[in-house]
mmCIF file of C-alpha atoms in Angstrom:
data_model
loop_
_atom_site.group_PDB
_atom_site.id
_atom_site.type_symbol
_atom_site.label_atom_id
_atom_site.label_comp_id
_atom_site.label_asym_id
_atom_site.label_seq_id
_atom_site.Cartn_x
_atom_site.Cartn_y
_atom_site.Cartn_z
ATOM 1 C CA UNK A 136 -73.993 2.263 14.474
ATOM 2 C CA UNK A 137 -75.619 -0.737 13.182
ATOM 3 C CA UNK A 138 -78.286 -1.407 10.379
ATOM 4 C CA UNK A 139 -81.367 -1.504 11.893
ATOM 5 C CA UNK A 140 -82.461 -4.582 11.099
ATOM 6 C CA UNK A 141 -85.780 -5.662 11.783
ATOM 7 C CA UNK A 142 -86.597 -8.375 14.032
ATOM 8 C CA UNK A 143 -87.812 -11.851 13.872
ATOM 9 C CA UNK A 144 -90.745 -11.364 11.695
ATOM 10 C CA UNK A 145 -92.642 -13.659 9.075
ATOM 11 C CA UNK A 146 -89.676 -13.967 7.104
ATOM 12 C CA UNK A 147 -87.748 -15.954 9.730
ATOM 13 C CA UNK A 148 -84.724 -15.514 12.294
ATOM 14 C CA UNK A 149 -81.753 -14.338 10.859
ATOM 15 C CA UNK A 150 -79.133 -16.810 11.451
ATOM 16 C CA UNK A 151 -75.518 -14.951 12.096
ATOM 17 C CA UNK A 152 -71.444 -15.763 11.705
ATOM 18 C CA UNK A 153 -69.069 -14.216 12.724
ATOM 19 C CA UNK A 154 -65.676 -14.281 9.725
ATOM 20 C CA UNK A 155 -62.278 -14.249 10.890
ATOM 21 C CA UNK A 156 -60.615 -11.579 8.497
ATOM 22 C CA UNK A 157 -59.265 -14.117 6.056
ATOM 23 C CA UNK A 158 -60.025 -14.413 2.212
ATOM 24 C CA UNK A 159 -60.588 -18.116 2.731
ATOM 25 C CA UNK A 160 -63.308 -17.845 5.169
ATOM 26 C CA UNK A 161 -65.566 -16.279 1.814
ATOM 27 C CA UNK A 162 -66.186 -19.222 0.041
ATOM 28 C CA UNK A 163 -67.878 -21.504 3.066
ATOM 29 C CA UNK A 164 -69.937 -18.563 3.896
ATOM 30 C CA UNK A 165 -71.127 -18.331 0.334
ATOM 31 C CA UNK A 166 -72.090 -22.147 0.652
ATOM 32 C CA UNK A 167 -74.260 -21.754 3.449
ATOM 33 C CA UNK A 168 -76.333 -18.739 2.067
ATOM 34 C CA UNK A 169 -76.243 -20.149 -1.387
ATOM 35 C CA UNK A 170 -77.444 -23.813 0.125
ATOM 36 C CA UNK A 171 -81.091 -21.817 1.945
ATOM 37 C CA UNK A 172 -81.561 -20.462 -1.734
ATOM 38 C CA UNK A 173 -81.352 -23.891 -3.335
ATOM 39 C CA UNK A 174 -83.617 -24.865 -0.553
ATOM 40 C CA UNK A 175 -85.985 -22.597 -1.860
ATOM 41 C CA UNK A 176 -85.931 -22.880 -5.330
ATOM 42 C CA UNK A 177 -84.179 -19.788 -6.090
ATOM 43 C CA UNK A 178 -83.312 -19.643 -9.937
ATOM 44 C CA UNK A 179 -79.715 -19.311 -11.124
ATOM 45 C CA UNK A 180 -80.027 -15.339 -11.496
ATOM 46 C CA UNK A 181 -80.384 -15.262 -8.366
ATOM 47 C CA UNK A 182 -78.051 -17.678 -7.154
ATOM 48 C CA UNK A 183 -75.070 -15.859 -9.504
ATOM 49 C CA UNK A 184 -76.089 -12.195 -8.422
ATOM 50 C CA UNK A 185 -76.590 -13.288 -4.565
ATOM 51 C CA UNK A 186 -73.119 -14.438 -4.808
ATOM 52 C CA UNK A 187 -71.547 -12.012 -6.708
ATOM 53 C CA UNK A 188 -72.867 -9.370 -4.103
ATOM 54 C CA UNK A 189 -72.013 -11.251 -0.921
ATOM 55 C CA UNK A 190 -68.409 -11.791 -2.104
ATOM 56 C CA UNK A 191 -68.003 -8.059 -3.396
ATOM 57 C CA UNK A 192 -69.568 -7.002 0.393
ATOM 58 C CA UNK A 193 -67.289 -9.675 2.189
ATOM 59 C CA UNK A 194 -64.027 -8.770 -0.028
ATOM 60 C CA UNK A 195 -64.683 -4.830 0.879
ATOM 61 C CA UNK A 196 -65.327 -5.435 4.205
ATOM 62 C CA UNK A 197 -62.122 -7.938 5.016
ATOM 63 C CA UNK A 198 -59.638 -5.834 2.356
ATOM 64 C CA UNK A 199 -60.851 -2.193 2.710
ATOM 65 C CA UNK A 200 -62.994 -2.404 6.056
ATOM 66 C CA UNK A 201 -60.290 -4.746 8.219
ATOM 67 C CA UNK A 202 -57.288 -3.416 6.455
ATOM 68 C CA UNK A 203 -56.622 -7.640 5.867
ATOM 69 C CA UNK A 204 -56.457 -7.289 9.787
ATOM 70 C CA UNK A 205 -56.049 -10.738 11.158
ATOM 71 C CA UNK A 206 -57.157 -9.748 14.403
ATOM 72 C CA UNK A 207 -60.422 -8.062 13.310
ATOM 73 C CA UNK A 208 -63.319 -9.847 12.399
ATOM 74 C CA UNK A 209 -66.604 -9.389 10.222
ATOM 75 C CA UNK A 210 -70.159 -9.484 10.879
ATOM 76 C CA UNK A 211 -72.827 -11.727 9.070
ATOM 77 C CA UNK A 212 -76.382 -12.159 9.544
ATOM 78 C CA UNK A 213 -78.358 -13.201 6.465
ATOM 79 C CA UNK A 214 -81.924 -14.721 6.523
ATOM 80 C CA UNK A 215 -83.620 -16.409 3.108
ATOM 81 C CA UNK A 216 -87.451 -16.298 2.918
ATOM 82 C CA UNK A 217 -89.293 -17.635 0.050
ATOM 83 C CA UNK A 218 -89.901 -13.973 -1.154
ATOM 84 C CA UNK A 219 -86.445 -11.881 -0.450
ATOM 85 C CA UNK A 220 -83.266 -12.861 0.736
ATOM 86 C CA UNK A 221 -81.552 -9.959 3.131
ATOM 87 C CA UNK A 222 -77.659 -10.103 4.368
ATOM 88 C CA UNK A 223 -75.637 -7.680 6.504
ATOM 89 C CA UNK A 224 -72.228 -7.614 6.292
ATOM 90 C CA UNK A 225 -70.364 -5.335 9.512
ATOM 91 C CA UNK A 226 -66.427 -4.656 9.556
ATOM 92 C CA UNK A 227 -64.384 -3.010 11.995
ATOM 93 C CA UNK A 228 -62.726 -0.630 9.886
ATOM 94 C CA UNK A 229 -63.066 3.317 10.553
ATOM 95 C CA UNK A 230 -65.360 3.262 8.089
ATOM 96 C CA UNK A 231 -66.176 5.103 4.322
ATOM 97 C CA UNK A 232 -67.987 7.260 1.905
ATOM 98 C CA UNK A 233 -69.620 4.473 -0.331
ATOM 99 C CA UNK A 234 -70.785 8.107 -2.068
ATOM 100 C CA UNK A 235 -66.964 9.102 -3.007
ATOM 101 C CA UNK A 236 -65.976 6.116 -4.769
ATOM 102 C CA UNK A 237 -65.053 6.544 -8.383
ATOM 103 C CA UNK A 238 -67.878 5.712 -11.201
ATOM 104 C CA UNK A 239 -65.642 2.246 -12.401
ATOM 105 C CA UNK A 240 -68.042 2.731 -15.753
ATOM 106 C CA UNK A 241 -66.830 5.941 -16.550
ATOM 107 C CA UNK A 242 -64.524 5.750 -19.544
ATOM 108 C CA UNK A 243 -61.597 7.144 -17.862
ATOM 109 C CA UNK A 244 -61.985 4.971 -15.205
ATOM 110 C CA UNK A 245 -62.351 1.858 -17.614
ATOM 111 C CA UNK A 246 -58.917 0.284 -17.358
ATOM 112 C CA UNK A 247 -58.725 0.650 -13.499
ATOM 113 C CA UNK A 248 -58.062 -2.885 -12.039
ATOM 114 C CA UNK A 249 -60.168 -1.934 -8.417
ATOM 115 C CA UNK A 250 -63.289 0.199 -7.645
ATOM 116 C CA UNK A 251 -65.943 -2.305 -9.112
ATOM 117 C CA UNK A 252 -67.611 -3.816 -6.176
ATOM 118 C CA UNK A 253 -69.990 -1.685 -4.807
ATOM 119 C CA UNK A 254 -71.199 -0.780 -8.618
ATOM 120 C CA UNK A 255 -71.671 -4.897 -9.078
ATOM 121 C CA UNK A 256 -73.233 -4.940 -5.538
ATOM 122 C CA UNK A 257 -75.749 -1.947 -6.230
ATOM 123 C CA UNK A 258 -76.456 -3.496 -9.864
ATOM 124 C CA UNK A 259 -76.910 -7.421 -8.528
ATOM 125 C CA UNK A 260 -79.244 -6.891 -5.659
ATOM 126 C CA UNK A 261 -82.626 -4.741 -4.954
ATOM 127 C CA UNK A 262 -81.537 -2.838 -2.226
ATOM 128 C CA UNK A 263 -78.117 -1.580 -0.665
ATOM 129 C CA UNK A 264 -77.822 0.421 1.954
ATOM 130 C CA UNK A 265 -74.862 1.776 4.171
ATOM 131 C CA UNK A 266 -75.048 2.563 7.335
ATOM 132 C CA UNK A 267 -74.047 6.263 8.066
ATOM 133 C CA UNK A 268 -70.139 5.305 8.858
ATOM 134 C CA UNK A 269 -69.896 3.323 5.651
ATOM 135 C CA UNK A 270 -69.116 -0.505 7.494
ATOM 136 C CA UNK A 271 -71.944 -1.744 7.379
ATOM 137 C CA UNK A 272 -73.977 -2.763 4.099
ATOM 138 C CA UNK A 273 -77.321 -4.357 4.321
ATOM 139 C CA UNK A 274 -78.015 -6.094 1.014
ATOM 140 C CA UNK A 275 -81.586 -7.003 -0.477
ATOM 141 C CA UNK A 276 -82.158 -9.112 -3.240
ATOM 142 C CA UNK A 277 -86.274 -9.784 -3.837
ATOM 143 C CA UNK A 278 -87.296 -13.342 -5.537
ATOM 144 C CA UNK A 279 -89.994 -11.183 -8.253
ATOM 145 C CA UNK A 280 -88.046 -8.305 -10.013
ATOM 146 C CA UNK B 158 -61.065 -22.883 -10.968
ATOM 147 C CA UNK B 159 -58.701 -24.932 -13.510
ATOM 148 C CA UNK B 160 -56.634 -22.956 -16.152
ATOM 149 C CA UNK B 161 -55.301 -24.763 -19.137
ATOM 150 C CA UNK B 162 -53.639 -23.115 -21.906
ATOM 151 C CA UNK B 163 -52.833 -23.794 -25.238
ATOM 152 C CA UNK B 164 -51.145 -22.442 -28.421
ATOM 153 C CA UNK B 165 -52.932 -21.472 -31.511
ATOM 154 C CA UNK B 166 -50.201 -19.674 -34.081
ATOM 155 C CA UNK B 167 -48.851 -17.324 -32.061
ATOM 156 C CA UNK B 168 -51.548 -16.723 -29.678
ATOM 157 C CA UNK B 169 -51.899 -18.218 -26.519
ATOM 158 C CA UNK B 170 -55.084 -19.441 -25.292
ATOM 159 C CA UNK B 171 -56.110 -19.426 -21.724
ATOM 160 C CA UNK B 172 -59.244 -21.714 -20.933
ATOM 161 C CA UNK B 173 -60.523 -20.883 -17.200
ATOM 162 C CA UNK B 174 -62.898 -23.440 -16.438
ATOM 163 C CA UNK B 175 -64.700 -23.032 -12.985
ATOM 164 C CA UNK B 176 -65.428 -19.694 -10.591
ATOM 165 C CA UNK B 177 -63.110 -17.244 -10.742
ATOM 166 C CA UNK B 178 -63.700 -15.697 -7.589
ATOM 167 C CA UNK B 179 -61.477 -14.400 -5.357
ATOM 168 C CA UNK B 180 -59.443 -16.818 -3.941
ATOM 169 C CA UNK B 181 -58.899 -18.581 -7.218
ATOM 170 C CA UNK B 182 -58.067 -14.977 -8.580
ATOM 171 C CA UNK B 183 -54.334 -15.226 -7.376
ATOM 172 C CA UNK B 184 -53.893 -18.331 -9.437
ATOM 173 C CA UNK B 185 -55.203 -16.515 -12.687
ATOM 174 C CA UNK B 186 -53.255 -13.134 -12.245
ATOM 175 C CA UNK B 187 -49.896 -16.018 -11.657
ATOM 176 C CA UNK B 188 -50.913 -18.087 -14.802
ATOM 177 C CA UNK B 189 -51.429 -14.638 -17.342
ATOM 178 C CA UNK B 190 -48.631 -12.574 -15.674
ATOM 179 C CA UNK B 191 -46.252 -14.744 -15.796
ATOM 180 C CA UNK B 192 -47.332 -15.848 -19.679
ATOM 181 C CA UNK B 193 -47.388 -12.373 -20.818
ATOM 182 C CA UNK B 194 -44.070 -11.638 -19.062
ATOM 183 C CA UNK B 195 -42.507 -14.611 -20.454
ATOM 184 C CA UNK B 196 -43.545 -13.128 -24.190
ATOM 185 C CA UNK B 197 -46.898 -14.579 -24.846
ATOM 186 C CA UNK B 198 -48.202 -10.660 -25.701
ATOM 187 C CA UNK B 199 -51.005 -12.633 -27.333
ATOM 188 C CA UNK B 200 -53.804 -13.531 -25.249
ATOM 189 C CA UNK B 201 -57.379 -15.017 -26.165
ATOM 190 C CA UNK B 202 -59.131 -15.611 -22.782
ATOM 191 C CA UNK B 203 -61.448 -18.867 -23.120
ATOM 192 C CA UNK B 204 -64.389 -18.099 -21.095
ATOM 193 C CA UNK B 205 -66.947 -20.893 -22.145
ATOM 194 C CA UNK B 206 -66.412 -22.699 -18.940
ATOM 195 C CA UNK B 207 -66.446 -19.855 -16.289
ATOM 196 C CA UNK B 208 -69.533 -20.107 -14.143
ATOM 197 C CA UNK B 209 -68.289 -17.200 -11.975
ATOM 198 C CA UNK B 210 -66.401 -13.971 -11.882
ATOM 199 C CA UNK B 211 -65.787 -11.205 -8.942
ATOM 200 C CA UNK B 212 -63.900 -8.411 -9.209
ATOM 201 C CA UNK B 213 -60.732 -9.242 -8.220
ATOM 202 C CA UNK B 214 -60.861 -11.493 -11.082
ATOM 203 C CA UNK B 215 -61.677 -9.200 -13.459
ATOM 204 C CA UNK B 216 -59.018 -6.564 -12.054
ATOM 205 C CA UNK B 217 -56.751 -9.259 -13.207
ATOM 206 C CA UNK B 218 -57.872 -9.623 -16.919
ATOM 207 C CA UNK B 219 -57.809 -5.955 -16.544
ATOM 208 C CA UNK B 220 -54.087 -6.203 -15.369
ATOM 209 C CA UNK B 221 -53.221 -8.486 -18.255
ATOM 210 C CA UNK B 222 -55.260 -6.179 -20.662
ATOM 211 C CA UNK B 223 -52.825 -3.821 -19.870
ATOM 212 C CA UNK B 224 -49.375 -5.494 -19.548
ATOM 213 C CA UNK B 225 -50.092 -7.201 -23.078
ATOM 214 C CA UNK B 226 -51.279 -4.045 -24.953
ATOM 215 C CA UNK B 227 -48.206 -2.497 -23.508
ATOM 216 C CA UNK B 228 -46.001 -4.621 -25.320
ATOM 217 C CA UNK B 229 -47.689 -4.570 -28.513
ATOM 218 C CA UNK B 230 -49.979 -7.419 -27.848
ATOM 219 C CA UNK B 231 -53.866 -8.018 -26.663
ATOM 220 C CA UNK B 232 -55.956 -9.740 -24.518
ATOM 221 C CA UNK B 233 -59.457 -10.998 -26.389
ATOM 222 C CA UNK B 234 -62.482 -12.639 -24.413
ATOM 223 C CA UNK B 235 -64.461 -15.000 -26.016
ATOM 224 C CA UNK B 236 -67.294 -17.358 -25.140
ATOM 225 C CA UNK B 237 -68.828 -15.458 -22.399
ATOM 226 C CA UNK B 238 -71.990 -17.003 -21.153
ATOM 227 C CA UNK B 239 -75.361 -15.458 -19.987
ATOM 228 C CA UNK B 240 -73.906 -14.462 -16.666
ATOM 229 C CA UNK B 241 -70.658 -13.468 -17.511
ATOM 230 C CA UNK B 242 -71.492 -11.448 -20.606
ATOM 231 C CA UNK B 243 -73.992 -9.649 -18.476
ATOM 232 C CA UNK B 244 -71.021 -8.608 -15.717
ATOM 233 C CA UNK B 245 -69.248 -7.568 -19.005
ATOM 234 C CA UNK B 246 -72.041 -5.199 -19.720
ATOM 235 C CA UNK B 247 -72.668 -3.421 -16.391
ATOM 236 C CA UNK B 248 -69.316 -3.385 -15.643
ATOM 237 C CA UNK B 249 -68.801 -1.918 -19.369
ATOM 238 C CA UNK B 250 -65.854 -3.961 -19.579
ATOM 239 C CA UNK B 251 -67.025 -5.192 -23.404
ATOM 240 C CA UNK B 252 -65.977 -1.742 -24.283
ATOM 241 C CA UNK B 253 -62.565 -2.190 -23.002
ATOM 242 C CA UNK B 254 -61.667 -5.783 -24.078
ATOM 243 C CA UNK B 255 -62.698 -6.987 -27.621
ATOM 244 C CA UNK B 256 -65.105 -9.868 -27.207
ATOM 245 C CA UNK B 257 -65.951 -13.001 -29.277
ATOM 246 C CA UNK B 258 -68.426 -15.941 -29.039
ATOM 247 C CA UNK B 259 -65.959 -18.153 -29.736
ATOM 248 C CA UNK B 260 -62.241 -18.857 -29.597
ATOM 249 C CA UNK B 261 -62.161 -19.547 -33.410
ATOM 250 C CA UNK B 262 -63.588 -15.870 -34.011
ATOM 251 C CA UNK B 263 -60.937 -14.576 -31.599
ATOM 252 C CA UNK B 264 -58.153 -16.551 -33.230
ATOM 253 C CA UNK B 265 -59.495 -14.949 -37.094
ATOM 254 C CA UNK B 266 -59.872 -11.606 -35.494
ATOM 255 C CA UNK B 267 -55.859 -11.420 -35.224
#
């Protein structure tokens, strides 16, 4: 299943990519969403949590999602509008229960070196939202708080 | 991302200027692992320069947190700015490693 997205609208087309399952295929993709915010005037807060949350989404869904699968690739349509800026990011993997990960604030859990991207994606943008199997994530962060 | 490190008395300090995301993250768990292995226990992280940190990043600090406290040292933070001190906070990380505004006040906290 796939977000349900909505379509062309007043906030433009989305533009998608399609990632190769490789850790170095992150940073250009960053560069292109990060370039429509600068286009727009987006402020710094924005800039750093947009990025933080795209890289947690794309590091989950190449690491956890693809298994580091070289032969599977990942999803991403994004669109930047001069109120909200919206991405998608879809693996291949079998899927998960974004619900049964670990709280990585919990004291116990404190010293854990993993578990802290979908807490820094959830606290970084507006809106985050699995799809039912868990590999997909459509990510919302609004320009007004 | 560009690491330099210096000594200060028997600490070592690591400066990570740059975005410590998660391709550059294999070069910062190489340059503390292997100083903390080699016997420098004693770690103030210089963060005045970082414009960016994911996770994987911060896993690593985490790592070294651990290695270095295992063997009697520490790792300290200090200089966080706006953005990084606020990914201290939600990730409630400032209650796991002791954090400075400065390297000075890290170095007199020993």
């Amino acid at each position: 299943m796939t977000a349900n997205l909505p379509k062309t609208d007043d906030r433009g087309a989305w533009i998608e990519r399609v990632l190769a399952t490789n850790l170095a295929e992150i940073r250009p993709a960053e560069r292109d969403v990060l370039a429509r915010l600068k286009e727009l005037a987006y402020d710094d807060d924005h800039l750093f949590a947009v990025r933080l949350a795209f890289e947690e989404a794309l590091v989950n869904a190449m690491k956890h999602g693809n298994q580091s699968d070289p032969n599977r690739s990942v999803r991403v349509r994004y669109r930047v509008s001069p109120e909200c800026v919206e991405i998608c990011v879809a693996d291949e993997g079998p899927g998960f229960n974004p619900g049964a990960v670990p709280d990585p604030t919990a004291n116990e859990n404190l010293d854990k070196p993993c578990g802290r991207g979908i807490m820094l994606m959830r606290c970084y943008m507006d809106k985050v939202e699995f799809t039912p199997e868990g590999n997909e994530v459509l990510m919302v962060k609004n320009r007004e708080p | 991302m560009k690491i330099q490190t210096t000594t200060e008395g028997e600490c070592l300090v690591v400066a990570i200027s740059g975005s410590a995301d998660v391709n550059a993250s294999a070069v910062l768990r190489e340059a503390l692992l292997s100083a903390i292995e080699a016997g420098s226990t004693r770690v103030v992280c210089d963060l005045g320069e970082t414009d960016f940190i994911g996770s994987d990043a911060l896993g690593v600090l985490i790592t070294a947190y651990l290695k270095a406290t295992g063997r009697g040292g520490f790792v300290k933070l200090a200089n966080p700015q706006t953005h990084l001190t606020e990914v201290l906070e939600t990730t409630r990380l400032n209650c796991l490693f002791d954090v400075y505004p400065d390297v000075p006040g890290a170095l007199a906290s020993v």
